Protein backbone atom coordinates (compact mmCIF):
# COMPACT_ATOMS: atom_id res chain seq x y z
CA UNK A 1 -53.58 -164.64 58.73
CA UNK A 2 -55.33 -166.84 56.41
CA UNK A 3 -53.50 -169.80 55.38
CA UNK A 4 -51.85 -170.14 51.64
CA UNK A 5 -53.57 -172.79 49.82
CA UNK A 6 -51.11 -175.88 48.12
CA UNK A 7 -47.99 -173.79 50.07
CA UNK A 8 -47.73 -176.93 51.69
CA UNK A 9 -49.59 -180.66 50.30
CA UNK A 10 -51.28 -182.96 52.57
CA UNK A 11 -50.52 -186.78 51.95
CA UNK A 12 -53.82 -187.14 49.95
CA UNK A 13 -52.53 -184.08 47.80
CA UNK A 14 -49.13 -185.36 47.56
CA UNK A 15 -50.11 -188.80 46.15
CA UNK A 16 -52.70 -187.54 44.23
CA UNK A 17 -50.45 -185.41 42.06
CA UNK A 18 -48.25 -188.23 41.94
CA UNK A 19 -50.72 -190.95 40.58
CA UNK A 20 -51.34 -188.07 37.68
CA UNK A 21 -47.30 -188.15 36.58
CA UNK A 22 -49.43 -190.43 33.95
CA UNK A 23 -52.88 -189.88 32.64
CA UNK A 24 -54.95 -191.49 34.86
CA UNK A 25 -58.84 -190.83 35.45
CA UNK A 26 -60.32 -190.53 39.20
CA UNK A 27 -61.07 -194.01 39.73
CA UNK A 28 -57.27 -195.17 38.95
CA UNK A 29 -56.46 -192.66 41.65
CA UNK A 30 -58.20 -194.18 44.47
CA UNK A 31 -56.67 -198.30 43.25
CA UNK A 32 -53.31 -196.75 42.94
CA UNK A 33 -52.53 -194.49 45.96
CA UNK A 34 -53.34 -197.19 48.70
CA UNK A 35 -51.32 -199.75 46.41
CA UNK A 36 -48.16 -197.51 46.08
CA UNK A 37 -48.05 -196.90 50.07
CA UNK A 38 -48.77 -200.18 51.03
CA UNK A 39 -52.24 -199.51 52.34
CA UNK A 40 -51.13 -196.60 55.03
CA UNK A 41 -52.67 -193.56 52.81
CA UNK A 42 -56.05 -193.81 51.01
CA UNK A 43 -58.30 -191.03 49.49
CA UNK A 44 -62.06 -191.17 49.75
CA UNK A 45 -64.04 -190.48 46.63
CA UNK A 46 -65.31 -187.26 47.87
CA UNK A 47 -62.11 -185.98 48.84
CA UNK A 48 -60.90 -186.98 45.66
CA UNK A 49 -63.11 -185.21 43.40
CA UNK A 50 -62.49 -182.04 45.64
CA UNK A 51 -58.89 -181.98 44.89
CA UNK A 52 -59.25 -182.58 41.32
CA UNK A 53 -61.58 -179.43 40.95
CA UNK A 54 -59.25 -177.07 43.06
CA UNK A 55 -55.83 -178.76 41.13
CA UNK A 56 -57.75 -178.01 37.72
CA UNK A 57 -58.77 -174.30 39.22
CA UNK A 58 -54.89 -173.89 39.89
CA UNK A 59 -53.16 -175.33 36.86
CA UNK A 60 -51.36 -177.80 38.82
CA UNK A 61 -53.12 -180.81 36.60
CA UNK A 62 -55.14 -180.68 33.33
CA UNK A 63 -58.39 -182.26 31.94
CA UNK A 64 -57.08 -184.86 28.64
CA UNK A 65 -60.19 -186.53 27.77
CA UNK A 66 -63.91 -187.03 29.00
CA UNK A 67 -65.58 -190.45 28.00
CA UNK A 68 -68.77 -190.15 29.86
CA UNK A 69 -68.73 -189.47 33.21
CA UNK A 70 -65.38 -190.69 33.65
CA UNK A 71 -62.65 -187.68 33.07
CA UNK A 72 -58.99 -188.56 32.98
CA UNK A 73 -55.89 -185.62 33.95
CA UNK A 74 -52.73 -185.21 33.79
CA UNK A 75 -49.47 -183.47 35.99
CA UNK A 76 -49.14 -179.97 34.22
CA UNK A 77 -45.33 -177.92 34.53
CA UNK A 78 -46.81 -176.36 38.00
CA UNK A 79 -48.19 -179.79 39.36
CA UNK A 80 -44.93 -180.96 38.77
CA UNK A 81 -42.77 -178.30 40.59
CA UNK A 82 -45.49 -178.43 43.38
CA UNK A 83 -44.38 -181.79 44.10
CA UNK A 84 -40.85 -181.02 43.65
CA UNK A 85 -40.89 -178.39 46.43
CA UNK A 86 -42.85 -180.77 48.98
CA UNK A 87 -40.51 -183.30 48.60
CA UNK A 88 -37.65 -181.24 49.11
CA UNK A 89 -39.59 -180.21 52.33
CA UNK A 90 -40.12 -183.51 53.62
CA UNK A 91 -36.30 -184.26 52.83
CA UNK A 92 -35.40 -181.29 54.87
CA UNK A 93 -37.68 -182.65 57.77
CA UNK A 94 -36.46 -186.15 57.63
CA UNK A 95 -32.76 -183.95 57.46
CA UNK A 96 -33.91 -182.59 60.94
CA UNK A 97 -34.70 -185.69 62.61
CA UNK A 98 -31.60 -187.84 61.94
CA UNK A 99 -29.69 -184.44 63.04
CA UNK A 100 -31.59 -184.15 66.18
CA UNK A 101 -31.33 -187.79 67.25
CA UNK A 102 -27.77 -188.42 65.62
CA UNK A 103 -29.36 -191.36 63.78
CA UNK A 104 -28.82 -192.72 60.23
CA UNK A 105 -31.56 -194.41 59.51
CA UNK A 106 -31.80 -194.84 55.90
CA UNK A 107 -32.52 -197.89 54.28
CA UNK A 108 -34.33 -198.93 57.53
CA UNK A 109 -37.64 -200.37 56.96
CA UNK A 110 -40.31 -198.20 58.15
CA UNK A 111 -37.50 -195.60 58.34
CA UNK A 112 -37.60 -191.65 57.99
């Protein structure tokens, strides 16, 4: 059974999408994901670009202006609630994993 694409985001989705809560164009993207996650996720250029055409193709972001080459988007209603519902899923997981080892571990650094 094939796979249902965005049913769940990768980290390069997920910070993507959440770099475009503002307008931002491409280039913004790849300064402001490794900044916001102190260096541990980054998103080549390629990769990039990729998402950008299939988020367009699926209404999750939108197109505001094009000054050149350089294009700038923005999070549309369905981008939005497709980062809503991943990070109610990664709750849940992190909800799993302090159940499982009987831990609290909020407000740990580094912590889940």
């Amino acid at each position: 059974m094939a796979r249902v694409k965005f049913q769940t985001l990768t980290e390069q989705m997920f910070y993507a999408l959440l770099c475009l809560k503002e307008e931002c164009c491409g280039i913004d993207i790849l300064d402001r994901v490794p900044a916001m996650t102190g260096q541990r996720v980054s998103i080549g250029s390629g990769t990039l670009y990729t998402l950008l055409e299939q988020f367009l193709e699926a209404d999750m972001i939108r197109e505001t202006k094009v000054t050149g080459r350089r294009r700038s988007y923005i999070l549309t209603e369905k981008g939005r609630e497709m980062l809503e519902k991943e990070y109610k899923r990664i709750c849940a997981q992190a909800r799993d994993y302090r159940l499982i080892f009987g831990e609290d571990r909020e407000g740990e650094e580094g912590s889940i």
